[in-house]
Coordinates of C-alpha atoms and ligand atoms in Angstrom, one line a residue:
M880 CA 69.3 88.0 56.0
Q881 CA 72.2 88.7 58.4
A882 CA 71.6 85.4 60.0
Q883 CA 73.2 83.9 57.0
L884 CA 76.5 85.8 57.2
P885 CA 79.1 83.7 59.1
F886 CA 79.9 84.9 62.6
Y887 CA 76.3 86.3 63.0
P888 CA 74.4 85.4 66.1
D889 CA 71.1 83.7 65.7
Q890 CA 68.0 85.7 66.2
A891 CA 66.4 84.2 69.0
S892 CA 64.3 86.8 70.7
N893 CA 61.8 89.5 69.7
F894 CA 64.2 92.0 69.8
A895 CA 66.4 90.4 67.3
P896 CA 64.5 91.5 64.2
S897 CA 63.9 94.9 65.2
V898 CA 67.5 95.5 66.3
D899 CA 68.9 94.0 63.3
A900 CA 66.5 96.1 61.0
L901 CA 67.9 99.3 62.8
M902 CA 71.3 98.4 62.6
T903 CA 71.1 97.4 58.8
F904 CA 69.5 101.0 58.2
L905 CA 72.6 102.9 60.1
I906 CA 75.2 100.5 58.1
L907 CA 73.5 101.3 54.7
V908 CA 73.4 105.0 55.5
S909 CA 76.9 105.2 56.7
L910 CA 78.1 102.9 53.9
F911 CA 76.3 105.3 51.4
F912 CA 78.0 108.2 52.8
A913 CA 81.3 106.8 52.9
V914 CA 81.3 105.6 49.1
A915 CA 79.7 108.8 47.9
I916 CA 82.2 111.1 49.6
T917 CA 85.2 109.0 48.8
A918 CA 84.0 108.8 45.1
A919 CA 83.6 112.8 44.9
I920 CA 87.1 113.3 46.4
V921 CA 88.6 111.0 43.9
F922 CA 86.5 112.6 41.2
F923 CA 87.3 116.3 42.2
F924 CA 90.8 115.5 42.6
F925 CA 91.2 114.8 38.9
K926 CA 88.5 117.3 37.6
Y927 CA 89.9 120.3 39.5
R928 CA 93.5 119.5 39.5
R929 CA 95.7 122.6 38.4
K930 CA 96.4 122.1 34.8
S931 CA 98.8 124.8 34.2
E932 CA 101.5 126.2 36.2
N933 CA 100.1 129.8 36.7
E934 CA 96.4 128.5 37.0
V935 CA 94.4 130.4 39.8
G936 CA 91.1 129.5 41.0
Y937 CA 87.8 131.3 41.1
P938 CA 86.8 132.8 44.6
I939 CA 83.6 130.7 45.6
H940 CA 80.6 132.6 47.3
G941 CA 78.4 129.8 48.3
D942 CA 75.4 128.2 46.9
M943 CA 71.9 128.5 48.8
R944 CA 70.5 125.2 47.4
L945 CA 73.5 123.3 48.2
E946 CA 73.7 124.4 51.5
S947 CA 70.0 123.6 52.0
L948 CA 70.5 120.2 50.7
W949 CA 73.4 119.2 53.2
I950 CA 71.6 120.7 56.3
I951 CA 68.0 119.3 55.4
V952 CA 69.0 115.8 54.2
P953 CA 71.5 115.0 57.5
A954 CA 68.7 116.5 59.7
F955 CA 66.2 114.3 58.3
L956 CA 68.3 111.3 58.3
S957 CA 69.7 111.8 62.2
L958 CA 65.7 112.4 63.2
A959 CA 65.0 109.1 61.6
M960 CA 67.6 107.4 63.3
F961 CA 66.8 108.9 66.7
G962 CA 63.2 108.5 66.3
W963 CA 63.5 104.7 65.1
G964 CA 66.2 104.0 68.0
A965 CA 63.8 105.4 70.3
V966 CA 61.0 102.8 69.3
V967 CA 63.1 100.1 69.6
Y968 CA 64.6 101.2 73.1
V969 CA 61.4 102.3 74.7
D970 CA 60.1 98.6 73.8
F971 CA 63.2 97.3 75.5
R972 CA 62.7 99.3 78.7
H973 CA 59.3 98.6 79.1
A974 CA 58.3 95.1 80.4
P975 CA 54.7 93.8 79.6
Q976 CA 52.8 92.7 82.5
D977 CA 52.6 89.2 83.7
T978 CA 56.2 88.2 83.1
L979 CA 58.2 85.2 84.4
D980 CA 60.4 86.9 86.7
I981 CA 63.9 85.2 87.1
Y982 CA 66.4 86.5 89.7
V983 CA 70.2 87.0 88.3
I984 CA 72.9 87.7 90.9
G985 CA 76.5 88.3 89.4
K986 CA 79.5 87.9 91.6
Q987 CA 83.2 87.7 90.7
W988 CA 83.2 85.5 88.6
M989 CA 80.0 83.5 88.0
W990 CA 76.3 84.2 87.5
K991 CA 74.0 82.8 90.1
I992 CA 70.2 82.4 88.8
Q993 CA 67.0 81.5 90.5
Q994 CA 63.9 80.4 88.8
P995 CA 60.5 81.4 90.1
N996 CA 60.0 78.1 91.6
G997 CA 63.4 78.2 93.6
R998 CA 65.3 76.2 91.2
R999 CA 68.9 77.6 91.1
E1000 CA 71.6 77.3 88.4
I1001 CA 74.9 78.7 88.0
N1002 CA 76.1 80.0 84.9
E1003 CA 73.0 78.7 83.2
L1004 CA 69.5 80.1 82.3
H1005 CA 66.7 78.2 81.1
V1006 CA 63.8 79.8 79.6
P1007 CA 60.5 78.7 77.9
I1008 CA 59.8 79.8 74.4
G1009 CA 57.1 82.4 73.6
R1010 CA 57.0 83.6 77.1
D1011 CA 57.8 87.3 78.3
V1012 CA 60.8 86.7 80.7
K1013 CA 62.1 89.5 82.9
L1014 CA 65.5 89.3 84.5
V1015 CA 65.7 90.9 87.7
M1016 CA 69.4 91.6 88.3
A1017 CA 71.9 92.6 91.1
S1018 CA 75.4 92.2 91.9
E1019 CA 77.3 91.1 95.1
D1020 CA 80.6 92.9 94.4
V1021 CA 81.3 94.9 91.3
I1022 CA 79.8 96.0 88.2
H1023 CA 78.8 93.4 85.8
D1024 CA 76.7 93.3 82.9
F1025 CA 74.3 90.6 81.5
Y1026 CA 74.6 90.1 77.6
V1027 CA 72.8 87.6 75.4
P1028 CA 73.9 88.4 71.8
A1029 CA 71.4 85.9 70.1
F1030 CA 68.6 87.8 72.1
R1031 CA 70.3 91.4 71.1
V1032 CA 69.8 92.4 74.9
K1033 CA 72.4 93.4 77.5
M1034 CA 72.1 95.3 80.8
D1035 CA 74.4 96.5 83.6
V1036 CA 74.5 94.6 86.9
V1037 CA 75.3 97.0 89.6
P1038 CA 76.1 96.7 93.3
G1039 CA 73.3 98.0 95.5
H1040 CA 70.7 98.4 93.0
Y1041 CA 68.2 96.2 90.8
N1042 CA 68.3 96.5 87.0
T1043 CA 65.7 94.5 84.8
M1044 CA 65.4 93.7 81.5
W1045 CA 62.9 91.6 79.4
F1046 CA 62.7 89.7 76.3
R1047 CA 60.6 87.0 74.6
P1048 CA 62.6 83.9 73.4
T1049 CA 61.5 82.8 69.8
K1050 CA 63.6 80.4 68.8
A1051 CA 64.5 76.9 70.9
G1052 CA 68.2 76.3 71.1
T1053 CA 71.2 77.0 73.3
Y1054 CA 72.8 80.2 73.2
R1055 CA 75.8 82.0 74.8
F1056 CA 75.7 84.5 77.4
F1057 CA 78.4 86.8 78.6
C1058 CA 79.5 89.1 81.4
S1059 CA 80.2 92.5 79.2
Q1060 CA 81.6 95.0 81.7
Y1061 CA 85.2 94.2 82.8
C1062 CA 84.9 92.9 86.3
G1063 CA 88.5 91.4 87.1
T1064 CA 90.9 88.7 86.4
N1065 CA 88.4 86.1 85.4
H1066 CA 85.9 88.4 83.8
A1067 CA 86.6 86.8 80.3
V1068 CA 85.3 83.3 81.6
M1069 CA 82.2 84.8 83.4
G1070 CA 79.4 83.6 81.0
G1071 CA 77.3 80.8 80.3
W1072 CA 74.8 79.0 78.2
V1073 CA 70.9 80.1 77.8
T1074 CA 68.5 77.1 77.0
V1075 CA 65.6 78.0 75.3
M1076 CA 62.9 75.0 75.5
D1077 CA 59.5 74.2 74.6
P1078 CA 57.2 75.1 77.6
S1079 CA 56.3 71.6 78.3
D1080 CA 59.8 70.9 78.5
Y1081 CA 60.6 73.8 80.7
A1082 CA 57.9 73.0 83.0
A1083 CA 59.3 69.4 83.3
W1084 CA 62.7 70.7 83.9
L1085 CA 61.7 73.2 86.7
S1086 CA 59.8 70.3 88.4
G1087 CA 63.1 68.5 88.4
S1088 CA 64.0 71.0 90.9
S1089 CA 67.0 70.4 93.2
G1090 CA 64.7 71.1 96.3
T1091 CA 65.8 74.6 97.4
D1092 CA 63.0 76.9 98.8
S1093 CA 61.3 79.3 96.1
P1094 CA 62.5 82.7 96.9
L1095 CA 59.0 83.4 98.5
V1096 CA 59.0 80.8 101.1
A1097 CA 62.8 81.4 102.0
G1098 CA 61.7 85.0 102.3
E1099 CA 58.8 84.0 104.7
K1100 CA 61.1 82.1 106.9
L1101 CA 63.8 85.1 106.8
F1102 CA 60.9 87.3 107.9
T1103 CA 60.6 85.3 111.2
E1104 CA 64.3 84.4 111.5
R1105 CA 65.2 88.2 111.3
A1106 CA 62.5 89.2 113.6
C1107 CA 60.8 91.5 111.1
V1108 CA 57.8 89.8 112.3
T1109 CA 58.2 91.4 115.7
C1110 CA 57.4 94.9 114.6
H1111 CA 55.9 94.4 111.3
I1112 CA 52.5 92.5 112.4
G1113 CA 50.0 91.6 109.5
N1114 CA 47.0 93.4 111.4
G1115 CA 48.8 96.8 111.7
S1116 CA 48.9 96.7 115.5
G1117 CA 52.7 96.5 116.0
R1118 CA 55.2 99.2 116.1
A1119 CA 55.8 99.2 112.5
P1120 CA 53.4 99.6 109.4
S1121 CA 51.9 96.3 108.2
L1122 CA 53.5 95.2 104.9
N1123 CA 50.4 94.1 103.5
G1124 CA 49.3 95.8 100.4
V1125 CA 52.3 97.8 100.3
Y1126 CA 54.1 96.5 97.4
G1127 CA 53.5 98.8 94.4
G1128 CA 51.4 101.2 96.0
T1129 CA 52.0 104.8 97.1
V1130 CA 53.6 105.4 100.6
R1131 CA 53.4 108.8 102.4
L1132 CA 56.5 109.7 104.0
A1133 CA 57.3 111.6 107.4
D1134 CA 58.6 114.6 105.5
G1135 CA 55.2 115.0 103.7
S1136 CA 56.4 113.6 100.2
T1137 CA 55.1 110.2 98.7
V1138 CA 56.9 107.3 97.2
T1139 CA 56.2 104.5 95.2
A1140 CA 57.0 101.2 96.8
D1141 CA 59.0 99.3 94.0
D1142 CA 61.8 97.1 94.4
A1143 CA 64.3 99.7 94.8
Y1144 CA 62.2 101.5 97.6
I1145 CA 61.7 98.1 99.7
R1146 CA 65.3 97.1 99.2
E1147 CA 66.2 100.6 100.6
S1148 CA 63.8 100.3 103.4
I1149 CA 65.4 97.1 104.7
L1150 CA 69.0 98.1 104.1
V1151 CA 68.8 101.9 105.2
P1152 CA 65.4 102.5 107.0
S1153 CA 66.5 105.9 107.9
A1154 CA 66.5 107.0 104.5
K1155 CA 62.9 107.5 104.1
I1156 CA 60.4 107.3 107.0
V1157 CA 57.0 106.1 106.7
A1158 CA 54.6 108.8 107.9
G1159 CA 53.4 108.3 111.6
Y1160 CA 56.2 105.9 112.5
Q1161 CA 59.3 106.1 114.4
P1162 CA 62.5 105.6 112.9
L1163 CA 63.3 102.5 115.0
M1164 CA 63.9 99.9 112.4
P1165 CA 67.8 98.5 112.6
A1166 CA 69.6 98.8 109.3
F1167 CA 70.3 95.6 107.7
Q1168 CA 73.0 97.1 105.3
G1169 CA 75.6 94.5 105.4
Q1170 CA 73.7 91.7 107.1
L1171 CA 71.8 90.3 104.3
T1172 CA 73.0 88.8 101.2
E1173 CA 71.4 89.8 97.8
D1174 CA 69.9 86.5 97.8
Q1175 CA 68.3 87.2 100.9
I1176 CA 67.2 90.5 100.1
L1177 CA 65.2 89.1 96.8
S1178 CA 63.5 86.8 98.9
L1179 CA 62.3 89.1 101.4
T1180 CA 61.1 91.5 98.6
A1181 CA 59.3 88.4 96.8
Y1182 CA 57.5 87.7 100.2
I1183 CA 56.7 91.3 100.5
K1184 CA 55.3 91.4 97.1
S1185 CA 53.3 88.3 98.0
L1186 CA 51.7 90.0 100.9
Q1187 CA 49.8 92.2 98.3
S1188 CA 47.1 89.5 98.2
Q1189 CA 46.3 89.8 101.9
P1190 CA 43.7 92.2 103.5
I1191 CA 44.8 95.7 104.0
P1192 CA 44.5 96.8 107.4
A1193 CA 42.5 99.9 108.0
T1194 CA 45.3 101.4 110.4
G1195 CA 48.1 100.8 107.8
A1196 CA 48.8 104.6 108.3
G1197 CA 51.4 105.4 105.7
V1198 CA 49.7 103.3 102.9
L1199 CA 47.7 105.7 100.5
T1200 CA 46.9 103.5 97.6
T1201 CA 47.8 99.9 97.3
G1202 CA 49.4 98.0 94.4
K1203 CA 46.5 95.7 94.5
K1204 CA 44.7 95.6 91.2
Ligands
CU1465 CU1 81.5 90.3 85.7

């Protein structure tokens, strides 16, 4: 319905219909009360106007039925808004399993995007239709925000932190995306185009790659170049815990607490190792804060993720459970 209105963005993702339905409900409720209250004001203005110079009004002592009505109706309406909003929001915040993960890095004033096979794009994002896509987003400098109106999704992109958001494109075409967090002089031009393609076209486009390493391959190289491999030995015999099977699992820390090894934990472990020490190990890992770009951290994480499929060494003291399914 709204899609026919001028200036209304296309409905091009799984979220568009549900967000628009909720939005329509909110607008209709607001419109109803705005019109009804204005009409009542105008009506009472004439009906209860003072008709003679010495007219005095009756004192009014309230009316239980009226008061119950204006408590119950708004309470019911606002609970409905909350409940409905929560359903849409929870769906947006919980990415399904088996998503196509694409890395997005915001930087004054451009978007650098990397496809799962390593193909890079700038201010462009190609996605296949009908596939659940998850964007893993980080910033090189200040807070940005990735916003695709046609998909009805947006999410802040924060330095020192990963934010993710997911969507399933439902309609082929080219749609605009924007940075929607003011981020400096050229904020206004920090945007680009999402291209939603048929899966076969997307596969063909991907394979016409510009030939950079995939994050996984780049991560594996970095792991050697940055000498991570000298401490983190696969069979757990090094001075550091083996990273096999760590990702997605639960890690026991030296202070007795446990933590889930997600992207944020891996990131922190690399940048500021002293923040959380794995039980049974000395805090001798150097901090890599300021020494790795966001790209490189993402690549290292992708590599550590891939180590999940390797055998878990019996000596991996810190590992309680693994993310292996
Ligand atoms: Cu920005």
